[in-house]
Amino acid sequence: MRLFLDACILFPTVLREILLGAAVEGGFVPLYSPRVLEEWARAAARHGAAAEAIARAEIALLRTDWAAGEVVPPAGAADMLSLPDPDDLHVLAAAIAGGAEAIVTANLRDFPGRTLARHGLMVRTPDSVLTELLTEGRVPVAEVVDAVRLRTEAVSGRAQPLRPLLKRAGLPRLGKALDQG
């Protein structure tokens, strides 16, 4: 499964680490574009120069680890497309160019299902993707989440209860499913 990752799900660290951890385990192939990565860096920069520097280092690692996932749409490709927010056309163009099955985003409103379907795409939330992978059982999602939780505890210096951590990361359904499983 090839999934194009929108910038809004790359900057929250916990969310990104869980998604990419699931990708490492074979859950999906992550796709991204240089412009999406730049949006991630700019979002981090709003939290200060140190946050931007960390983001740029993480971007370099992503590009190394998932080099084949970088998609550069053909020049002018976005001009032929339509979305409610013209600033998101580059995401759609890159997803199409990369042969993605879906765009993974928290901004569902900006990517109408009917519009995406015309291009053979779906829109998915990170929560739905990860919950589906957990339910299918072919990816050790619980182990990925636990590893990220432990790293978060080490960095923050305090306990990170699972459900609140996942809720803050925009993964409430995954938290509930893990709690029940």
Tab-separated table of N, CA and C in Angstrom:
chain	number	residue	atom	x	y	z
A	1	MET	N	0.860	-1.167	0.000
A	1	MET	CA	0.000	0.000	0.000
A	1	MET	C	0.907	1.231	0.000
A	2	ARG	N	0.678	2.126	-0.943
A	2	ARG	CA	1.467	3.358	-1.067
A	2	ARG	C	0.603	4.509	-0.561
A	3	LEU	N	1.096	5.189	0.476
A	3	LEU	CA	0.338	6.269	1.103
A	3	LEU	C	1.133	7.562	1.054
A	4	PHE	N	0.488	8.616	0.548
A	4	PHE	CA	1.134	9.929	0.525
A	4	PHE	C	0.856	10.627	1.847
A	5	LEU	N	1.913	11.060	2.527
A	5	LEU	CA	1.793	11.673	3.847
A	5	LEU	C	1.767	13.189	3.734
A	6	ASP	N	0.702	13.790	4.208
A	6	ASP	CA	0.562	15.238	4.225
A	6	ASP	C	1.436	15.811	5.345
A	7	ALA	N	1.828	17.058	5.212
A	7	ALA	CA	2.717	17.690	6.194
A	7	ALA	C	2.122	17.710	7.596
A	8	CYS	N	0.815	17.840	7.704
A	8	CYS	CA	0.179	17.960	9.022
A	8	CYS	C	0.304	16.700	9.866
A	9	ILE	N	0.676	15.598	9.264
A	9	ILE	CA	0.870	14.385	10.060
A	9	ILE	C	2.345	14.044	10.215
A	10	LEU	N	3.215	14.842	9.617
A	10	LEU	CA	4.649	14.619	9.775
A	10	LEU	C	5.240	15.418	10.927
A	11	PHE	N	4.662	16.560	11.240
A	11	PHE	CA	5.274	17.374	12.286
A	11	PHE	C	4.970	16.904	13.697
A	12	PRO	N	3.813	16.530	14.074
A	12	PRO	CA	3.715	16.005	15.446
A	12	PRO	C	4.603	14.759	15.550
A	13	THR	N	5.638	14.850	16.359
A	13	THR	CA	6.665	13.804	16.420
A	13	THR	C	6.107	12.427	16.720
A	14	VAL	N	5.266	12.316	17.731
A	14	VAL	CA	4.739	11.006	18.123
A	14	VAL	C	3.973	10.377	16.966
A	15	LEU	N	3.123	11.145	16.326
A	15	LEU	CA	2.340	10.637	15.199
A	15	LEU	C	3.255	10.166	14.072
A	16	ARG	N	4.212	10.996	13.706
A	16	ARG	CA	5.139	10.634	12.630
A	16	ARG	C	5.918	9.365	12.974
A	17	GLU	N	6.420	9.280	14.206
A	17	GLU	CA	7.217	8.114	14.582
A	17	GLU	C	6.389	6.829	14.566
A	18	ILE	N	5.139	6.916	14.973
A	18	ILE	CA	4.285	5.720	14.934
A	18	ILE	C	3.995	5.329	13.485
A	19	LEU	N	3.633	6.300	12.656
A	19	LEU	CA	3.355	5.991	11.248
A	19	LEU	C	4.576	5.396	10.554
A	20	LEU	N	5.724	6.040	10.708
A	20	LEU	CA	6.913	5.538	10.029
A	20	LEU	C	7.386	4.219	10.631
A	21	GLY	N	7.136	4.024	11.921
A	21	GLY	CA	7.437	2.729	12.533
A	21	GLY	C	6.602	1.626	11.915
A	22	ALA	N	5.331	1.917	11.662
A	22	ALA	CA	4.463	0.937	10.994
A	22	ALA	C	4.937	0.694	9.562
A	23	ALA	N	5.438	1.734	8.913
A	23	ALA	CA	5.974	1.573	7.556
A	23	ALA	C	7.221	0.689	7.568
A	24	VAL	N	8.095	0.899	8.542
A	24	VAL	CA	9.304	0.075	8.666
A	24	VAL	C	8.931	-1.398	8.804
A	25	GLU	N	7.836	-1.660	9.494
A	25	GLU	CA	7.377	-3.036	9.718
A	25	GLU	C	6.618	-3.612	8.518
A	26	GLY	N	6.555	-2.848	7.429
A	26	GLY	CA	5.924	-3.353	6.217
A	26	GLY	C	4.457	-3.004	6.062
A	27	GLY	N	3.966	-2.081	6.882
A	27	GLY	CA	2.555	-1.717	6.818
A	27	GLY	C	2.168	-0.951	5.570
A	28	PHE	N	3.084	-0.128	5.068
A	28	PHE	CA	2.821	0.652	3.865
A	28	PHE	C	4.127	1.279	3.398
A	29	VAL	N	4.095	1.824	2.193
A	29	VAL	CA	5.224	2.574	1.649
A	29	VAL	C	4.874	4.053	1.768
A	30	PRO	N	5.657	4.818	2.552
A	30	PRO	CA	5.358	6.240	2.698
A	30	PRO	C	5.872	7.043	1.501
A	31	LEU	N	5.033	7.949	1.034
A	31	LEU	CA	5.388	8.865	-0.042
A	31	LEU	C	5.306	10.286	0.491
A	32	TYR	N	6.151	11.150	-0.037
A	32	TYR	CA	6.185	12.549	0.388
A	32	TYR	C	6.802	13.356	-0.747
A	33	SER	N	6.697	14.662	-0.658
A	33	SER	CA	7.304	15.523	-1.674
A	33	SER	C	8.229	16.525	-0.990
A	34	PRO	N	9.149	17.117	-1.736
A	34	PRO	CA	10.008	18.143	-1.151
A	34	PRO	C	9.198	19.297	-0.546
A	35	ARG	N	8.105	19.651	-1.187
A	35	ARG	CA	7.297	20.762	-0.665
A	35	ARG	C	6.643	20.393	0.663
A	36	VAL	N	6.176	19.157	0.800
A	36	VAL	CA	5.601	18.703	2.069
A	36	VAL	C	6.669	18.748	3.163
A	37	LEU	N	7.878	18.322	2.835
A	37	LEU	CA	8.958	18.355	3.827
A	37	LEU	C	9.286	19.788	4.230
A	38	GLU	N	9.247	20.700	3.282
A	38	GLU	CA	9.504	22.107	3.606
A	38	GLU	C	8.390	22.669	4.491
A	39	GLU	N	7.147	22.263	4.253
A	39	GLU	CA	6.044	22.688	5.126
A	39	GLU	C	6.265	22.188	6.550
A	40	TRP	N	6.745	20.959	6.689
A	40	TRP	CA	7.060	20.397	8.002
A	40	TRP	C	8.120	21.268	8.689
A	41	ALA	N	9.191	21.608	7.976
A	41	ALA	CA	10.257	22.423	8.563
A	41	ALA	C	9.743	23.802	8.972
A	42	ARG	N	8.893	24.401	8.144
A	42	ARG	CA	8.347	25.724	8.482
A	42	ARG	C	7.431	25.648	9.698
A	43	ALA	N	6.650	24.576	9.799
A	43	ALA	CA	5.784	24.404	10.976
A	43	ALA	C	6.636	24.272	12.234
A	44	ALA	N	7.716	23.540	12.150
A	44	ALA	CA	8.611	23.381	13.298
A	44	ALA	C	9.271	24.714	13.648
A	45	ALA	N	9.601	25.509	12.644
A	45	ALA	CA	10.267	26.794	12.877
A	45	ALA	C	9.410	27.734	13.719
A	46	ARG	N	8.104	27.559	13.686
A	46	ARG	CA	7.225	28.395	14.516
A	46	ARG	C	7.446	28.131	16.003
A	47	HIS	N	8.133	27.030	16.321
A	47	HIS	CA	8.442	26.689	17.712
A	47	HIS	C	9.878	27.058	18.068
A	48	GLY	N	10.557	27.759	17.171
A	48	GLY	CA	11.910	28.228	17.451
A	48	GLY	C	12.952	27.605	16.542
A	49	ALA	N	14.131	28.217	16.566
A	49	ALA	CA	15.227	27.775	15.702
A	49	ALA	C	15.672	26.356	16.029
A	50	ALA	N	15.687	26.005	17.301
A	50	ALA	CA	16.112	24.649	17.688
A	50	ALA	C	15.143	23.607	17.127
A	51	ALA	N	13.845	23.894	17.200
A	51	ALA	CA	12.845	22.959	16.672
A	51	ALA	C	12.999	22.803	15.163
A	52	GLU	N	13.292	23.908	14.482
A	52	GLU	CA	13.501	23.820	13.036
A	52	GLU	C	14.742	22.988	12.716
A	53	ALA	N	15.808	23.180	13.466
A	53	ALA	CA	17.038	22.412	13.232
A	53	ALA	C	16.792	20.917	13.434
A	54	ILE	N	16.040	20.586	14.470
A	54	ILE	CA	15.701	19.178	14.719
A	54	ILE	C	14.872	18.632	13.559
A	55	ALA	N	13.887	19.412	13.123
A	55	ALA	CA	13.037	18.971	12.007
A	55	ALA	C	13.864	18.747	10.752
A	56	ARG	N	14.783	19.644	10.466
A	56	ARG	CA	15.602	19.490	9.253
A	56	ARG	C	16.494	18.250	9.347
A	57	ALA	N	16.979	17.940	10.541
A	57	ALA	CA	17.762	16.709	10.722
A	57	ALA	C	16.872	15.482	10.524
A	58	GLU	N	15.653	15.536	11.068
A	58	GLU	CA	14.718	14.422	10.899
A	58	GLU	C	14.313	14.264	9.435
A	59	ILE	N	14.178	15.374	8.735
A	59	ILE	CA	13.862	15.335	7.305
A	59	ILE	C	14.997	14.662	6.538
A	60	ALA	N	16.226	14.992	6.882
A	60	ALA	CA	17.375	14.359	6.221
A	60	ALA	C	17.363	12.848	6.453
A	61	LEU	N	17.029	12.430	7.667
A	61	LEU	CA	16.937	10.995	7.964
A	61	LEU	C	15.813	10.337	7.166
A	62	LEU	N	14.666	11.006	7.099
A	62	LEU	CA	13.540	10.470	6.326
A	62	LEU	C	13.940	10.288	4.865
A	63	ARG	N	14.605	11.300	4.325
A	63	ARG	CA	15.025	11.223	2.921
A	63	ARG	C	16.022	10.087	2.696
A	64	THR	N	16.843	9.814	3.692
A	64	THR	CA	17.801	8.710	3.585
A	64	THR	C	17.093	7.369	3.709
A	65	ASP	N	16.259	7.245	4.734
A	65	ASP	CA	15.582	5.971	5.005
A	65	ASP	C	14.529	5.622	3.958
A	66	TRP	N	13.878	6.631	3.412
A	66	TRP	CA	12.780	6.404	2.468
A	66	TRP	C	13.012	7.185	1.173
A	67	ALA	N	14.217	7.104	0.640
A	67	ALA	CA	14.566	7.863	-0.569
A	67	ALA	C	13.620	7.572	-1.730
A	68	ALA	N	13.213	6.331	-1.864
A	68	ALA	CA	12.325	5.960	-2.974
A	68	ALA	C	10.924	6.539	-2.812
A	69	GLY	N	10.607	7.053	-1.629
A	69	GLY	CA	9.283	7.608	-1.390
A	69	GLY	C	9.139	9.066	-1.773
A	70	GLU	N	10.251	9.706	-2.143
A	70	GLU	CA	10.172	11.123	-2.505
A	70	GLU	C	9.612	11.267	-3.913
A	71	VAL	N	8.571	12.077	-4.022
A	71	VAL	CA	7.859	12.259	-5.287
A	71	VAL	C	7.919	13.724	-5.691
A	72	VAL	N	8.351	13.962	-6.901
A	72	VAL	CA	8.332	15.311	-7.466
A	72	VAL	C	7.363	15.271	-8.639
A	73	PRO	N	6.193	15.912	-8.478
A	73	PRO	CA	5.218	15.876	-9.577
A	73	PRO	C	5.734	16.663	-10.780
A	74	PRO	N	5.271	16.314	-11.959
A	74	PRO	CA	5.684	17.058	-13.154
A	74	PRO	C	5.303	18.536	-13.035
A	75	ALA	N	6.121	19.384	-13.602
A	75	ALA	CA	5.834	20.820	-13.588
A	75	ALA	C	4.454	21.066	-14.187
A	76	GLY	N	3.681	21.885	-13.517
A	76	GLY	CA	2.352	22.242	-13.999
A	76	GLY	C	1.261	21.240	-13.683
A	77	ALA	N	1.615	20.113	-13.068
A	77	ALA	CA	0.611	19.080	-12.776
A	77	ALA	C	-0.492	19.606	-11.865
A	78	ALA	N	-0.136	20.416	-10.885
A	78	ALA	CA	-1.126	20.938	-9.939
A	78	ALA	C	-2.098	21.898	-10.619
A	79	ASP	N	-1.669	22.529	-11.714
A	79	ASP	CA	-2.524	23.493	-12.413
A	79	ASP	C	-3.747	22.840	-13.041
A	80	MET	N	-3.697	21.536	-13.243
A	80	MET	CA	-4.787	20.817	-13.892
A	80	MET	C	-5.775	20.240	-12.885
A	81	LEU	N	-5.552	20.514	-11.600
A	81	LEU	CA	-6.341	19.889	-10.540
A	81	LEU	C	-7.187	20.912	-9.808
A	82	SER	N	-8.102	20.402	-8.983
A	82	SER	CA	-8.988	21.277	-8.221
A	82	SER	C	-9.222	20.694	-6.835
A	83	LEU	N	-9.097	21.546	-5.830
A	83	LEU	CA	-9.406	21.209	-4.439
A	83	LEU	C	-9.975	22.453	-3.770
A	84	PRO	N	-10.674	22.300	-2.648
A	84	PRO	CA	-11.207	23.469	-1.944
A	84	PRO	C	-10.121	24.475	-1.551
A	85	ASP	N	-8.944	23.986	-1.165
A	85	ASP	CA	-7.839	24.870	-0.801
A	85	ASP	C	-6.748	24.726	-1.858
A	86	PRO	N	-6.573	25.733	-2.695
A	86	PRO	CA	-5.561	25.645	-3.754
A	86	PRO	C	-4.152	25.376	-3.227
A	87	ASP	N	-3.889	25.730	-1.973
A	87	ASP	CA	-2.570	25.472	-1.392
A	87	ASP	C	-2.288	23.980	-1.221
A	88	ASP	N	-3.315	23.145	-1.331
A	88	ASP	CA	-3.137	21.696	-1.191
A	88	ASP	C	-3.011	20.970	-2.529
A	89	LEU	N	-3.076	21.694	-3.618
A	89	LEU	CA	-3.003	21.054	-4.932
A	89	LEU	C	-1.684	20.311	-5.139
A	90	HIS	N	-0.610	20.834	-4.564
A	90	HIS	CA	0.686	20.160	-4.709
A	90	HIS	C	0.658	18.778	-4.067
A	91	VAL	N	-0.116	18.609	-2.984
A	91	VAL	CA	-0.236	17.308	-2.317
A	91	VAL	C	-0.931	16.321	-3.253
A	92	LEU	N	-2.038	16.742	-3.834
A	92	LEU	CA	-2.770	15.882	-4.765
A	92	LEU	C	-1.906	15.534	-5.974
A	93	ALA	N	-1.221	16.525	-6.528
A	93	ALA	CA	-0.370	16.273	-7.699
A	93	ALA	C	0.729	15.264	-7.371
A	94	ALA	N	1.343	15.397	-6.213
A	94	ALA	CA	2.416	14.475	-5.825
A	94	ALA	C	1.864	13.077	-5.551
A	95	ALA	N	0.702	13.001	-4.916
A	95	ALA	CA	0.094	11.691	-4.640
A	95	ALA	C	-0.213	10.956	-5.943
A	96	ILE	N	-0.739	11.673	-6.916
A	96	ILE	CA	-1.029	11.073	-8.223
A	96	ILE	C	0.272	10.625	-8.886
A	97	ALA	N	1.270	11.505	-8.896
A	97	ALA	CA	2.550	11.187	-9.542
A	97	ALA	C	3.238	9.993	-8.887
A	98	GLY	N	3.041	9.834	-7.577
A	98	GLY	CA	3.679	8.740	-6.857
A	98	GLY	C	2.911	7.435	-6.882
A	99	GLY	N	1.748	7.439	-7.503
A	99	GLY	CA	0.947	6.218	-7.550
A	99	GLY	C	0.390	5.828	-6.192
A	100	ALA	N	0.084	6.824	-5.380
A	100	ALA	CA	-0.463	6.559	-4.043
A	100	ALA	C	-1.871	5.987	-4.142
A	101	GLU	N	-2.221	5.196	-3.144
A	101	GLU	CA	-3.592	4.704	-3.018
A	101	GLU	C	-4.436	5.689	-2.223
A	102	ALA	N	-3.766	6.431	-1.330
A	102	ALA	CA	-4.493	7.369	-0.471
A	102	ALA	C	-3.571	8.494	-0.034
A	103	ILE	N	-4.201	9.595	0.354
A	103	ILE	CA	-3.515	10.699	1.024
A	103	ILE	C	-3.853	10.566	2.498
A	104	VAL	N	-2.829	10.529	3.334
A	104	VAL	CA	-3.034	10.444	4.777
A	104	VAL	C	-2.888	11.850	5.337
A	105	THR	N	-3.969	12.340	5.952
A	105	THR	CA	-4.014	13.712	6.433
A	105	THR	C	-4.994	13.831	7.586
A	106	ALA	N	-4.838	14.869	8.365
A	106	ALA	CA	-5.823	15.201	9.389
A	106	ALA	C	-6.838	16.198	8.832
A	107	ASN	N	-6.564	16.722	7.657
A	107	ASN	CA	-7.410	17.748	7.041
A	107	ASN	C	-8.347	17.134	6.003
A	108	LEU	N	-9.271	16.317	6.474
A	108	LEU	CA	-10.183	15.620	5.560
A	108	LEU	C	-11.007	16.588	4.721
A	109	ARG	N	-11.373	17.693	5.309
A	109	ARG	CA	-12.213	18.672	4.618
A	109	ARG	C	-11.531	19.227	3.363
A	110	ASP	N	-10.202	19.278	3.399
A	110	ASP	CA	-9.461	19.842	2.268
A	110	ASP	C	-9.277	18.862	1.112
A	111	PHE	N	-9.633	17.592	1.348
A	111	PHE	CA	-9.441	16.558	0.332
A	111	PHE	C	-10.727	15.751	0.164
A	112	PRO	N	-11.730	16.325	-0.522
A	112	PRO	CA	-13.017	15.636	-0.674
A	112	PRO	C	-12.864	14.275	-1.354
A	113	GLY	N	-13.536	13.288	-0.787
A	113	GLY	CA	-13.456	11.925	-1.300
A	113	GLY	C	-13.820	11.803	-2.768
A	114	ARG	N	-14.865	12.502	-3.185
A	114	ARG	CA	-15.291	12.424	-4.594
A	114	ARG	C	-14.213	12.953	-5.532
A	115	THR	N	-13.612	14.055	-5.135
A	115	THR	CA	-12.558	14.644	-5.964
A	115	THR	C	-11.379	13.692	-6.072
A	116	LEU	N	-10.969	13.128	-4.955
A	116	LEU	CA	-9.837	12.205	-4.958
A	116	LEU	C	-10.159	10.931	-5.731
A	117	ALA	N	-11.394	10.458	-5.623
A	117	ALA	CA	-11.795	9.229	-6.318
A	117	ALA	C	-11.632	9.366	-7.830
A	118	ARG	N	-11.829	10.564	-8.351
A	118	ARG	CA	-11.643	10.788	-9.796
A	118	ARG	C	-10.200	10.520	-10.225
A	119	HIS	N	-9.302	10.554	-9.252
A	119	HIS	CA	-7.879	10.321	-9.529
A	119	HIS	C	-7.414	8.976	-8.975
A	120	GLY	N	-8.377	8.128	-8.592
A	120	GLY	CA	-8.037	6.811	-8.074
A	120	GLY	C	-7.467	6.825	-6.666
A	121	LEU	N	-7.778	7.871	-5.918
A	121	LEU	CA	-7.250	8.046	-4.563
A	121	LEU	C	-8.357	8.060	-3.528
A	122	MET	N	-7.968	7.766	-2.298
A	122	MET	CA	-8.846	7.937	-1.138
A	122	MET	C	-8.157	8.915	-0.198
A	123	VAL	N	-8.914	9.398	0.770
A	123	VAL	CA	-8.330	10.191	1.847
A	123	VAL	C	-8.480	9.370	3.123
A	124	ARG	N	-7.422	9.318	3.923
A	124	ARG	CA	-7.425	8.527	5.155
A	124	ARG	C	-6.842	9.361	6.281
A	125	THR	N	-7.320	9.107	7.476
A	125	THR	CA	-6.684	9.700	8.652
A	125	THR	C	-5.591	8.750	9.120
A	126	PRO	N	-4.591	9.266	9.822
A	126	PRO	CA	-3.584	8.365	10.386
A	126	PRO	C	-4.221	7.360	11.345
A	127	ASP	N	-5.231	7.801	12.077
A	127	ASP	CA	-5.916	6.921	13.030
A	127	ASP	C	-6.552	5.735	12.315
A	128	SER	N	-7.201	5.980	11.178
A	128	SER	CA	-7.844	4.874	10.457
A	128	SER	C	-6.806	3.921	9.867
A	129	VAL	N	-5.716	4.466	9.349
A	129	VAL	CA	-4.663	3.622	8.773
A	129	VAL	C	-4.070	2.714	9.839
A	130	LEU	N	-3.688	3.302	10.968
A	130	LEU	CA	-3.023	2.525	12.019
A	130	LEU	C	-3.973	1.539	12.689
A	131	THR	N	-5.221	1.946	12.887
A	131	THR	CA	-6.199	1.034	13.486
A	131	THR	C	-6.450	-0.150	12.552
A	132	GLU	N	-6.517	0.111	11.262
A	132	GLU	CA	-6.689	-0.975	10.285
A	132	GLU	C	-5.489	-1.924	10.314
A	133	LEU	N	-4.286	-1.378	10.358
A	133	LEU	CA	-3.090	-2.228	10.412
A	133	LEU	C	-3.074	-3.074	11.679
A	134	LEU	N	-3.506	-2.480	12.787
A	134	LEU	CA	-3.580	-3.225	14.051
A	134	LEU	C	-4.592	-4.360	13.935
A	135	THR	N	-5.758	-4.057	13.404
A	135	THR	CA	-6.833	-5.041	13.276
A	135	THR	C	-6.438	-6.185	12.345
A	136	GLU	N	-5.771	-5.848	11.246
A	136	GLU	CA	-5.328	-6.879	10.299
A	136	GLU	C	-4.298	-7.809	10.926
A	137	GLY	N	-3.521	-7.288	11.857
A	137	GLY	CA	-2.555	-8.100	12.575
A	137	GLY	C	-1.284	-8.456	11.828
A	138	ARG	N	-1.066	-7.858	10.662
A	138	ARG	CA	0.144	-8.202	9.913
A	138	ARG	C	1.320	-7.284	10.244
A	139	VAL	N	1.060	-6.242	11.003
A	139	VAL	CA	2.094	-5.298	11.419
A	139	VAL	C	2.035	-5.196	12.940
A	140	PRO	N	3.176	-5.277	13.621
A	140	PRO	CA	3.170	-5.204	15.090
A	140	PRO	C	2.963	-3.768	15.589
A	141	VAL	N	1.778	-3.237	15.353
A	141	VAL	CA	1.475	-1.851	15.699
A	141	VAL	C	1.641	-1.610	17.197
A	142	ALA	N	1.197	-2.533	18.025
A	142	ALA	CA	1.309	-2.354	19.479
A	142	ALA	C	2.764	-2.185	19.891
A	143	GLU	N	3.656	-2.957	19.297
A	143	GLU	CA	5.075	-2.852	19.625
A	143	GLU	C	5.655	-1.524	19.150
A	144	VAL	N	5.243	-1.084	17.973
A	144	VAL	CA	5.696	0.206	17.444
A	144	VAL	C	5.256	1.321	18.384
A	145	VAL	N	3.987	1.297	18.778
A	145	VAL	CA	3.448	2.329	19.669
A	145	VAL	C	4.188	2.314	21.000
A	146	ASP	N	4.424	1.136	21.543
A	146	ASP	CA	5.107	1.049	22.828
A	146	ASP	C	6.531	1.595	22.740
A	147	ALA	N	7.230	1.307	21.659
A	147	ALA	CA	8.586	1.831	21.481
A	147	ALA	C	8.577	3.356	21.413
A	148	VAL	N	7.609	3.922	20.704
A	148	VAL	CA	7.498	5.381	20.614
A	148	VAL	C	7.140	5.961	21.976
A	149	ARG	N	6.241	5.311	22.698
A	149	ARG	CA	5.869	5.783	24.037
A	149	ARG	C	7.093	5.799	24.952
A	150	LEU	N	7.890	4.754	24.910
A	150	LEU	CA	9.087	4.687	25.756
A	150	LEU	C	10.096	5.775	25.386
A	151	ARG	N	10.280	6.039	24.089
A	151	ARG	CA	11.176	7.132	23.668
A	151	ARG	C	10.637	8.478	24.136
A	152	THR	N	9.324	8.647	24.060
A	152	THR	CA	8.706	9.899	24.500
A	152	THR	C	8.909	10.089	25.998
A	153	GLU	N	8.767	9.022	26.762
A	153	GLU	CA	9.015	9.100	28.204
A	153	GLU	C	10.467	9.469	28.484
A	154	ALA	N	11.389	8.880	27.744
A	154	ALA	CA	12.811	9.167	27.954
A	154	ALA	C	13.132	10.629	27.650
A	155	VAL	N	12.557	11.153	26.580
A	155	VAL	CA	12.812	12.545	26.198
A	155	VAL	C	12.144	13.519	27.166
A	156	SER	N	10.905	13.214	27.559
A	156	SER	CA	10.148	14.136	28.418
A	156	SER	C	10.513	13.999	29.889
A	157	GLY	N	11.047	12.843	30.266
A	157	GLY	CA	11.391	12.618	31.665
A	157	GLY	C	10.198	12.335	32.553
A	158	ARG	N	9.063	11.993	31.937
A	158	ARG	CA	7.879	11.674	32.748
A	158	ARG	C	7.069	10.564	32.073
A	159	ALA	N	6.238	9.934	32.870
A	159	ALA	CA	5.392	8.850	32.361
A	159	ALA	C	4.463	9.382	31.274
A	160	GLN	N	4.208	8.551	30.285
A	160	GLN	CA	3.309	8.903	29.182
A	160	GLN	C	2.252	7.808	29.067
A	161	PRO	N	1.156	7.935	29.824
A	161	PRO	CA	0.094	6.925	29.709
A	161	PRO	C	-0.378	6.818	28.253
A	162	LEU	N	-0.633	5.589	27.839
A	162	LEU	CA	-0.902	5.296	26.432
A	162	LEU	C	-2.076	6.073	25.844
A	163	ARG	N	-3.247	5.958	26.437
A	163	ARG	CA	-4.444	6.592	25.837
A	163	ARG	C	-4.292	8.106	25.705
A	164	PRO	N	-3.869	8.818	26.761
A	164	PRO	CA	-3.701	10.273	26.590
A	164	PRO	C	-2.634	10.635	25.545
A	165	LEU	N	-1.561	9.867	25.499
A	165	LEU	CA	-0.510	10.129	24.514
A	165	LEU	C	-1.061	9.990	23.098
A	166	LEU	N	-1.790	8.918	22.856
A	166	LEU	CA	-2.340	8.696	21.518
A	166	LEU	C	-3.447	9.690	21.192
A	167	LYS	N	-4.211	10.085	22.184
A	167	LYS	CA	-5.248	11.096	21.945
A	167	LYS	C	-4.600	12.418	21.523
A	168	ARG	N	-3.538	12.817	22.226
A	168	ARG	CA	-2.827	14.053	21.853
A	168	ARG	C	-2.229	13.950	20.450
A	169	ALA	N	-1.863	12.749	20.050
A	169	ALA	CA	-1.276	12.536	18.725
A	169	ALA	C	-2.339	12.414	17.633
A	170	GLY	N	-3.610	12.509	18.005
A	170	GLY	CA	-4.683	12.388	17.018
A	170	GLY	C	-5.020	10.950	16.673
A	171	LEU	N	-4.750	10.044	17.615
A	171	LEU	CA	-4.987	8.619	17.381
A	171	LEU	C	-5.898	8.017	18.450
A	172	PRO	N	-7.078	8.609	18.691
A	172	PRO	CA	-7.940	8.097	19.762
A	172	PRO	C	-8.481	6.695	19.494
A	173	ARG	N	-8.822	6.386	18.251
A	173	ARG	CA	-9.343	5.038	17.937
A	173	ARG	C	-8.264	3.978	18.127
A	174	LEU	N	-7.059	4.301	17.739
A	174	LEU	CA	-5.954	3.365	17.940
A	174	LEU	C	-5.735	3.137	19.433
A	175	GLY	N	-5.782	4.214	20.222
A	175	GLY	CA	-5.632	4.078	21.671
A	175	GLY	C	-6.693	3.182	22.266
A	176	LYS	N	-7.930	3.369	21.843
A	176	LYS	CA	-9.025	2.538	22.346
A	176	LYS	C	-8.829	1.080	21.931
A	177	ALA	N	-8.456	0.867	20.682
A	177	ALA	CA	-8.257	-0.502	20.188
A	177	ALA	C	-7.118	-1.194	20.933
A	178	LEU	N	-6.052	-0.473	21.213
A	178	LEU	CA	-4.932	-1.059	21.952
A	178	LEU	C	-5.322	-1.348	23.392
A	179	ASP	N	-6.129	-0.473	23.966
A	179	ASP	CA	-6.598	-0.659	25.344
A	179	ASP	C	-7.469	-1.911	25.462
A	180	GLN	N	-8.274	-2.154	24.433
A	180	GLN	CA	-9.197	-3.291	24.452
A	180	GLN	C	-8.522	-4.596	24.039
A	181	GLY	N	-7.380	-4.486	23.369
A	181	GLY	CA	-6.724	-5.683	22.857
A	181	GLY	C	-5.739	-6.192	23.816
